[in-house]
Short mmCIF file of C-alpha atoms in Angstrom, two decimals:
data_model
loop_
_atom_site.label_atom_id
_atom_site.label_comp_id
_atom_site.label_asym_id
_atom_site.label_seq_id
_atom_site.Cartn_x
_atom_site.Cartn_y
_atom_site.Cartn_z
CA UNK A 1 83.48 92.18 110.60
CA UNK A 2 80.93 94.58 111.42
CA UNK A 3 80.05 97.87 109.50
CA UNK A 4 78.77 101.23 110.27
CA UNK A 5 77.59 103.81 108.75
CA UNK A 6 79.27 106.67 106.84
CA UNK A 7 81.50 109.02 108.23
CA UNK A 8 79.80 111.77 111.05
CA UNK A 9 80.14 115.22 111.54
CA UNK A 10 78.12 116.23 113.97
CA UNK A 11 77.62 117.69 117.58
CA UNK A 12 76.43 116.49 120.51
CA UNK A 13 73.57 118.32 122.45
CA UNK A 14 72.22 116.83 124.96
CA UNK A 15 71.68 113.42 126.67
CA UNK A 16 68.34 113.40 127.83
CA UNK A 17 67.46 110.10 126.29
CA UNK A 18 67.00 106.40 127.35
CA UNK A 19 70.15 104.78 129.17
CA UNK A 20 71.43 101.69 128.02
CA UNK A 21 72.36 100.41 131.60
CA UNK A 22 70.57 101.13 134.51
CA UNK A 23 73.94 99.45 136.61
CA UNK A 24 77.51 99.56 134.93
CA UNK A 25 78.33 100.44 131.40
CA UNK A 26 78.27 99.01 128.03
CA UNK A 27 80.64 96.48 127.20
CA UNK A 28 82.96 97.45 123.96
CA UNK A 29 81.43 96.47 120.73
CA UNK A 30 78.83 94.85 122.17
CA UNK A 31 75.14 94.88 123.06
CA UNK A 32 75.78 94.05 127.11
CA UNK A 33 76.13 96.12 129.93
CA UNK A 34 78.50 95.18 132.63
CA UNK A 35 78.96 95.68 136.48
CA UNK A 36 82.76 97.05 136.97
CA UNK A 37 82.34 96.15 140.08
CA UNK A 38 80.10 92.89 140.08
CA UNK A 39 81.31 91.29 136.53
CA UNK A 40 77.86 90.58 136.09
CA UNK A 41 76.10 91.37 132.71
CA UNK A 42 72.48 91.76 131.20
CA UNK A 43 70.96 93.34 128.54
CA UNK A 44 70.99 96.91 127.12
CA UNK A 45 67.32 98.87 126.63
CA UNK A 46 67.72 97.91 122.64
CA UNK A 47 65.67 94.90 121.31
CA UNK A 48 67.90 94.73 118.39
CA UNK A 49 70.11 91.97 117.52
CA UNK A 50 72.93 93.82 115.86
CA UNK A 51 74.56 97.27 117.30
CA UNK A 52 77.17 99.66 116.23
CA UNK A 53 78.88 101.90 118.73
CA UNK A 54 79.25 105.82 118.15
CA UNK A 55 81.75 107.02 120.34
CA UNK A 56 81.72 110.83 120.90
CA UNK A 57 85.64 110.98 120.74
CA UNK A 58 85.78 110.32 117.12
CA UNK A 59 81.82 111.56 115.67
CA UNK A 60 79.86 114.12 117.03
CA UNK A 61 75.58 113.29 117.27
CA UNK A 62 72.87 115.25 118.36
CA UNK A 63 70.85 113.64 120.71
CA UNK A 64 67.22 114.48 122.10
CA UNK A 65 64.74 112.73 124.28
CA UNK A 66 63.16 110.91 121.28
CA UNK A 67 65.61 110.69 118.61
CA UNK A 68 69.20 110.89 117.40
CA UNK A 69 70.26 112.95 113.93
CA UNK A 70 73.02 111.96 111.79
CA UNK A 71 74.14 114.20 109.94
CA UNK A 72 76.27 111.61 107.50
CA UNK A 73 76.42 115.12 105.25
CA UNK A 74 74.79 118.64 103.59
CA UNK A 75 72.56 116.62 101.51
CA UNK A 76 71.79 113.87 103.49
CA UNK A 77 70.23 113.62 107.30
CA UNK A 78 69.11 110.52 108.91
CA UNK A 79 67.13 110.64 112.24
CA UNK A 80 66.86 107.56 114.21
CA UNK A 81 64.08 106.53 116.64
CA UNK A 82 64.30 106.23 120.17
CA UNK A 83 63.77 102.51 120.21
CA UNK A 84 67.06 102.28 117.55
CA UNK A 85 69.66 103.72 120.18
CA UNK A 86 70.48 104.20 123.72
CA UNK A 87 73.18 106.29 125.65
CA UNK A 88 75.84 105.31 127.69
CA UNK A 89 78.49 106.90 129.73
CA UNK A 90 81.61 104.71 129.16
CA UNK A 91 82.26 101.54 128.11
CA UNK A 92 84.08 99.02 129.73
CA UNK A 93 87.81 100.07 128.19
CA UNK A 94 86.71 103.78 127.92
CA UNK A 95 85.38 106.57 129.86
CA UNK A 96 84.08 108.17 126.30
CA UNK A 97 80.15 108.55 126.34
CA UNK A 98 78.99 106.15 123.47
CA UNK A 99 75.61 106.11 121.59
CA UNK A 100 74.40 102.32 120.99
CA UNK A 101 72.34 102.26 117.31
CA UNK A 102 70.66 99.56 115.86
CA UNK A 103 72.13 97.93 112.85
CA UNK A 104 70.99 96.58 109.71
CA UNK A 105 73.48 93.38 109.38
CA UNK A 106 72.78 90.38 106.80
CA UNK A 107 72.91 86.91 108.53
CA UNK A 108 76.41 85.82 107.80
CA UNK A 109 76.71 81.88 106.66
CA UNK A 110 80.24 81.48 108.56
CA UNK A 111 81.43 83.23 111.58
CA UNK A 112 84.71 85.34 110.71
CA UNK A 113 86.97 83.15 112.62
CA UNK A 114 86.47 80.70 110.16
CA UNK A 115 87.72 82.85 107.35
CA UNK A 116 90.54 84.29 109.99
CA UNK A 117 91.96 80.09 110.44
CA UNK A 118 91.53 79.85 106.26
CA UNK A 119 93.53 82.38 105.91
CA UNK A 120 96.51 81.46 108.12
CA UNK A 121 96.51 78.15 105.57
CA UNK A 122 97.28 80.42 102.98
CA UNK A 123 99.53 82.49 104.50
CA UNK A 124 101.64 78.68 105.67
CA UNK A 125 102.05 77.47 102.06
CA UNK A 126 103.12 81.48 100.99
CA UNK A 127 106.12 81.60 103.53
CA UNK A 128 106.94 77.96 101.99
CA UNK A 129 107.31 79.53 98.50
CA UNK A 130 109.37 82.28 99.84
CA UNK A 131 111.67 80.09 101.55
CA UNK A 132 111.89 77.84 98.68
CA UNK A 133 112.63 80.51 96.45
CA UNK A 134 115.21 82.59 98.92
CA UNK A 135 116.81 79.49 98.85
CA UNK A 136 117.85 78.78 95.78
CA UNK A 137 120.21 80.79 93.83
CA UNK A 138 118.78 79.69 90.26
CA UNK A 139 115.34 80.88 91.15
CA UNK A 140 116.78 84.46 92.40
CA UNK A 141 116.31 86.52 88.67
CA UNK A 142 114.77 89.21 88.01
CA UNK A 143 110.90 87.23 88.10
CA UNK A 144 112.24 85.02 91.26
CA UNK A 145 113.01 87.80 93.46
CA UNK A 146 109.87 89.57 92.33
CA UNK A 147 108.21 86.75 92.98
CA UNK A 148 108.96 87.01 96.71
CA UNK A 149 108.30 90.10 97.36
CA UNK A 150 105.12 89.00 95.61
CA UNK A 151 104.32 85.67 97.78
CA UNK A 152 105.46 87.98 101.12
CA UNK A 153 103.47 91.12 100.59
CA UNK A 154 100.40 88.43 100.32
CA UNK A 155 101.52 86.25 103.40
CA UNK A 156 101.32 89.78 105.59
CA UNK A 157 98.44 91.17 104.10
CA UNK A 158 96.39 88.01 104.57
CA UNK A 159 97.99 87.56 108.02
CA UNK A 160 96.95 90.66 109.01
CA UNK A 161 92.99 90.48 108.19
CA UNK A 162 93.62 87.08 109.75
CA UNK A 163 94.11 88.36 113.11
CA UNK A 164 91.11 91.08 112.67
CA UNK A 165 88.52 88.50 111.50
CA UNK A 166 89.92 86.29 114.78
CA UNK A 167 91.00 88.23 117.60
CA UNK A 168 88.81 90.98 119.09
CA UNK A 169 89.71 94.36 119.19
CA UNK A 170 89.95 96.86 122.30
CA UNK A 171 92.34 99.40 121.38
CA UNK A 172 91.28 101.44 118.28
CA UNK A 173 94.81 103.14 118.07
CA UNK A 174 95.88 99.30 117.52
CA UNK A 175 92.84 98.62 115.40
CA UNK A 176 93.61 101.33 113.08
CA UNK A 177 97.44 100.38 112.98
CA UNK A 178 96.14 96.61 111.26
CA UNK A 179 93.79 98.05 109.00
CA UNK A 180 96.04 100.55 107.09
CA UNK A 181 99.05 97.39 107.25
CA UNK A 182 96.61 95.10 105.91
CA UNK A 183 95.77 97.61 103.44
CA UNK A 184 99.49 98.69 102.30
CA UNK A 185 100.67 94.33 101.62
CA UNK A 186 97.18 93.95 99.98
CA UNK A 187 97.81 96.46 97.20
CA UNK A 188 101.23 96.12 96.89
CA UNK A 189 100.88 92.20 96.21
CA UNK A 190 98.70 93.24 93.55
CA UNK A 191 101.66 95.97 92.21
CA UNK A 192 104.05 93.33 92.22
CA UNK A 193 101.26 91.62 90.19
CA UNK A 194 101.41 94.42 87.82
CA UNK A 195 105.17 94.71 88.03
CA UNK A 196 105.69 91.08 87.49
CA UNK A 197 103.33 91.48 84.23
CA UNK A 198 105.27 94.41 82.83
CA UNK A 199 108.72 91.74 83.34
CA UNK A 200 107.11 89.64 80.72
CA UNK A 201 106.43 91.75 78.60
CA UNK A 202 109.56 93.48 78.48
CA UNK A 203 111.35 89.85 78.29
CA UNK A 204 109.86 90.14 75.11
CA UNK A 205 112.63 92.76 73.66
CA UNK A 206 115.46 90.44 75.07
CA UNK A 207 114.32 87.08 75.35
CA UNK A 208 118.04 85.17 75.92
CA UNK A 209 118.86 87.39 78.47
CA UNK A 210 118.23 86.24 82.38
CA UNK A 211 118.86 88.95 84.90
CA UNK A 212 120.75 88.07 88.11
CA UNK A 213 121.48 91.45 89.21
CA UNK A 214 119.76 93.60 91.34
CA UNK A 215 119.73 97.59 89.15
CA UNK A 216 116.43 96.09 87.52
CA UNK A 217 114.78 95.09 90.13
CA UNK A 218 115.41 97.88 92.25
CA UNK A 219 113.63 100.18 89.81
CA UNK A 220 110.48 97.52 89.57
CA UNK A 221 110.79 97.58 93.50
CA UNK A 222 110.59 101.20 93.66
CA UNK A 223 107.24 101.10 91.84
CA UNK A 224 105.48 98.14 93.31
CA UNK A 225 106.25 99.17 97.41
CA UNK A 226 106.46 103.04 96.54
CA UNK A 227 102.93 102.90 95.50
CA UNK A 228 101.21 101.82 97.82
CA UNK A 229 102.79 103.49 100.13
CA UNK A 230 101.63 106.56 98.68
CA UNK A 231 98.11 105.05 98.69
CA UNK A 232 98.10 104.55 102.27
CA UNK A 233 99.93 108.05 103.17
CA UNK A 234 96.64 109.05 101.25
CA UNK A 235 94.27 107.18 102.63
CA UNK A 236 95.50 107.90 106.31
CA UNK A 237 95.35 112.13 105.84
CA UNK A 238 91.65 111.67 104.38
CA UNK A 239 90.97 109.25 107.09
CA UNK A 240 91.78 111.54 110.15
CA UNK A 241 91.59 114.68 108.46
CA UNK A 242 88.21 116.89 109.81
CA UNK A 243 85.77 117.06 107.56
CA UNK A 244 82.48 116.51 105.58
CA UNK A 245 84.44 114.44 102.58
CA UNK A 246 83.68 110.41 102.09
CA UNK A 247 86.35 108.87 105.39
CA UNK A 248 87.34 105.24 104.63
CA UNK A 249 86.94 104.47 108.30
CA UNK A 250 89.38 102.96 109.31
CA UNK A 251 90.29 103.04 113.01
CA UNK A 252 87.45 105.48 113.61
CA UNK A 253 84.97 103.06 114.77
CA UNK A 254 86.14 99.55 113.29
CA UNK A 255 89.65 97.91 112.01
CA UNK A 256 88.29 98.37 108.67
CA UNK A 257 86.94 100.43 106.34
CA UNK A 258 83.35 101.50 107.25
CA UNK A 259 81.06 99.52 104.63
CA UNK A 260 81.36 98.16 100.77
CA UNK A 261 80.88 101.71 99.45
CA UNK A 262 84.00 103.06 101.00
CA UNK A 263 86.12 99.83 100.20
CA UNK A 264 85.38 100.50 96.90
CA UNK A 265 86.44 103.74 96.64
CA UNK A 266 89.75 103.48 98.22
CA UNK A 267 90.77 99.69 97.69
CA UNK A 268 88.54 97.84 94.78
CA UNK A 269 88.83 101.07 92.60
CA UNK A 270 93.03 100.39 92.38
CA UNK A 271 92.79 96.79 92.36
CA UNK A 272 90.73 97.31 89.11
CA UNK A 273 92.72 99.19 87.58
CA UNK A 274 95.63 97.00 88.52
CA UNK A 275 93.53 93.83 86.83
CA UNK A 276 92.86 95.25 83.66
CA UNK A 277 95.76 96.25 83.16
CA UNK A 278 97.52 93.01 83.96
CA UNK A 279 94.89 91.75 81.29
CA UNK A 280 95.73 94.10 78.38
CA UNK A 281 99.03 93.37 79.23
CA UNK A 282 98.90 89.53 79.03
CA UNK A 283 96.66 90.05 75.55
CA UNK A 284 99.53 91.70 74.05
CA UNK A 285 102.16 89.62 75.01
CA UNK A 286 100.07 86.55 73.77
CA UNK A 287 99.63 87.77 70.74
CA UNK A 288 103.48 88.74 70.39
CA UNK A 289 104.55 85.62 71.28
CA UNK A 290 102.77 83.13 69.27
CA UNK A 291 103.29 85.16 65.77
CA UNK A 292 106.90 83.62 66.18
CA UNK A 293 106.92 80.65 63.75
CA UNK A 294 110.50 79.65 63.97
CA UNK A 295 111.44 77.14 67.10
CA UNK A 296 113.59 78.70 70.15
CA UNK A 297 113.99 77.76 73.70
CA UNK A 298 114.46 80.85 74.63
CA UNK A 299 110.86 81.57 73.14
CA UNK A 300 109.79 78.26 74.81
CA UNK A 301 111.05 79.53 78.07
CA UNK A 302 109.39 83.00 77.84
CA UNK A 303 106.07 81.15 76.80
CA UNK A 304 106.54 78.96 79.89
CA UNK A 305 107.21 81.89 82.41
CA UNK A 306 104.01 83.88 80.88
CA UNK A 307 101.87 81.06 81.25
CA UNK A 308 102.83 80.68 84.76
CA UNK A 309 102.30 84.65 85.27
CA UNK A 310 98.70 84.14 83.73
CA UNK A 311 98.16 81.34 86.57
CA UNK A 312 99.31 83.38 89.39
CA UNK A 313 96.93 86.10 88.29
CA UNK A 314 93.94 83.71 87.69
CA UNK A 315 94.50 82.56 90.77
CA UNK A 316 94.96 85.99 92.99
CA UNK A 317 92.97 88.01 90.55
CA UNK A 318 89.58 85.76 90.48
CA UNK A 319 89.76 85.44 94.40
CA UNK A 320 89.75 89.01 94.91
CA UNK A 321 87.06 89.76 91.69
CA UNK A 322 84.76 86.77 93.60
CA UNK A 323 85.52 88.70 97.01
CA UNK A 324 84.29 92.09 95.26
CA UNK A 325 81.72 90.96 93.50
CA UNK A 326 80.07 89.08 97.17
CA UNK A 327 80.62 92.85 98.30
CA UNK A 328 77.60 93.67 96.53
CA UNK A 329 75.16 91.21 97.25
CA UNK A 330 73.64 89.35 100.22
CA UNK A 331 75.62 86.51 101.92
CA UNK A 332 74.82 83.47 100.05
CA UNK A 333 76.35 79.68 99.94
CA UNK A 334 78.28 80.30 96.70
CA UNK A 335 79.79 83.68 98.31
CA UNK A 336 81.34 81.06 100.75
CA UNK A 337 82.40 78.45 98.40
CA UNK A 338 83.86 81.33 96.45
CA UNK A 339 85.63 82.97 99.44
CA UNK A 340 87.36 79.56 100.33
CA UNK A 341 88.73 79.43 96.92
CA UNK A 342 89.89 83.45 97.69
CA UNK A 343 91.02 82.28 101.37
CA UNK A 344 92.87 79.17 99.72
CA UNK A 345 95.03 81.37 97.36
CA UNK A 346 97.97 80.40 98.97
CA UNK A 347 97.61 76.54 98.38
CA UNK A 348 97.05 77.30 95.06
CA UNK A 349 99.92 79.47 94.24
CA UNK A 350 102.32 77.10 96.18
CA UNK A 351 101.58 74.33 93.25
CA UNK A 352 101.68 76.97 90.37
CA UNK A 353 105.28 78.30 91.71
CA UNK A 354 106.49 74.85 93.38
CA UNK A 355 104.85 71.94 92.51
CA UNK A 356 104.16 72.32 88.89
CA UNK A 357 107.01 74.20 88.02
CA UNK A 358 109.79 71.57 87.48
CA UNK A 359 112.70 74.53 87.17
CA UNK A 360 111.83 74.34 91.00
CA UNK A 361 111.12 70.77 91.77
CA UNK A 362 114.44 70.35 90.01
CA UNK A 363 116.90 72.15 91.89
CA UNK A 364 115.32 70.84 95.41
CA UNK A 365 115.91 67.67 94.25
CA UNK A 366 119.39 68.39 93.12
CA UNK A 367 119.98 69.82 96.47
CA UNK A 368 118.72 66.79 98.25
CA UNK A 369 115.86 67.64 100.03
CA UNK A 370 113.36 65.59 98.27
CA UNK A 371 114.89 62.28 98.89
CA UNK A 372 112.26 61.04 100.78
CA UNK A 373 110.34 60.89 97.64
CA UNK A 374 113.03 60.31 95.10
CA UNK A 375 110.65 57.98 93.19
CA UNK A 376 108.18 60.34 92.47
CA UNK A 377 110.38 63.91 91.70
CA UNK A 378 112.43 61.24 89.26
CA UNK A 379 108.82 60.26 87.50
CA UNK A 380 107.26 63.85 87.56
CA UNK A 381 110.67 64.80 85.64
CA UNK A 382 110.71 62.32 83.19
CA UNK A 383 107.34 63.46 81.78
CA UNK A 384 108.95 65.96 80.14
CA UNK A 385 111.81 68.36 79.30
CA UNK A 386 112.10 71.24 81.70
CA UNK A 387 110.48 74.73 79.69
CA UNK A 388 112.84 76.75 80.95
CA UNK A 389 116.17 74.69 80.47
CA UNK A 390 118.01 76.62 78.13
CA UNK A 391 121.39 78.24 77.43
CA UNK A 392 121.81 80.94 79.62
CA UNK A 393 122.63 84.53 79.19
CA UNK A 394 122.99 85.88 82.90
CA UNK A 395 123.07 89.70 83.25
CA UNK A 396 124.74 91.41 85.93
CA UNK A 397 126.73 88.93 88.36
CA UNK A 398 127.60 85.03 88.15
CA UNK A 399 125.39 82.44 89.69
CA UNK A 400 127.93 81.24 92.10
CA UNK A 401 127.72 84.92 92.78
CA UNK A 402 123.98 86.35 93.70
#
């Protein structure tokens, strides 16, 4: 998606500068003039291939006959020459004056719509995972409930990003809503991954218990949903409060952050903290588990759940680490390949949480939902014992009441 400069706080002085269009107005988010009476289009007075729009409603800027001055902050002022900008009295869907400026944008190797459709594939597999875990009572323990919320938040976040990549926007208000929704659910996914890590850590204290109650889950839910809620509210306040602070830019002139700097400042920084936190927890758990020298089915089950959680973290964590690194460099085919790993993380999580987890396959088979592939399932289950098949000491409610 196109990104513009940092937030601007400046005033409009005059409009003697070059008009973008001799007839009509500028097309929204484009470098084309459109005659509203005849619906004919023509090129603007700019010759650059990439442009951004600065709306007077959102930004104040100073225009003279031969320059446009952008005061990014007290210490940084940018002046654009006359051949790098033009002004228009409005756009197809807005009567607010806009300045159209040339922007330096790296050429994309693939269209954003391609990324959007790949996200939809991920969303489909995440939704299937949520349905499977929701319909099987034995999977709805504390870990299972958390996995449901983890996959649901990632599915909603990716579906919102997919819409932003596939559909063009004409209303900045709805555009802002989509941006904040995506921000909230993507961050919620990371907080749920951290919550799951903490659950595995606390399981070291009582590995023989499987908690099916809602009491403990509500505390984890308060943490995993509450933190992104607070951060999203703070982001909105910072975004729409006038001033010379570093604004995210969501809904001001684009659906997402102004550029990678804002994204790192408000989003990737939080992700990095949670990723590092998970890594520290995983190292501590691995050391604690491997200190046990005695054989125990409960320790065996806890080890399996731990490694399943690690695989979840690798699939999601590495995907977003690649995304964060690629934001700091120019487009390259290597980053395109790694981006597809990020975009298809829903499929990989489905394999980890459903296909390769024998407990899930066994429950689906017992329900009669895998009759068409019964032979394959029986061979799959016969390869080895279910690592989670232990005598369960449940907490909270009886299994049939869950």
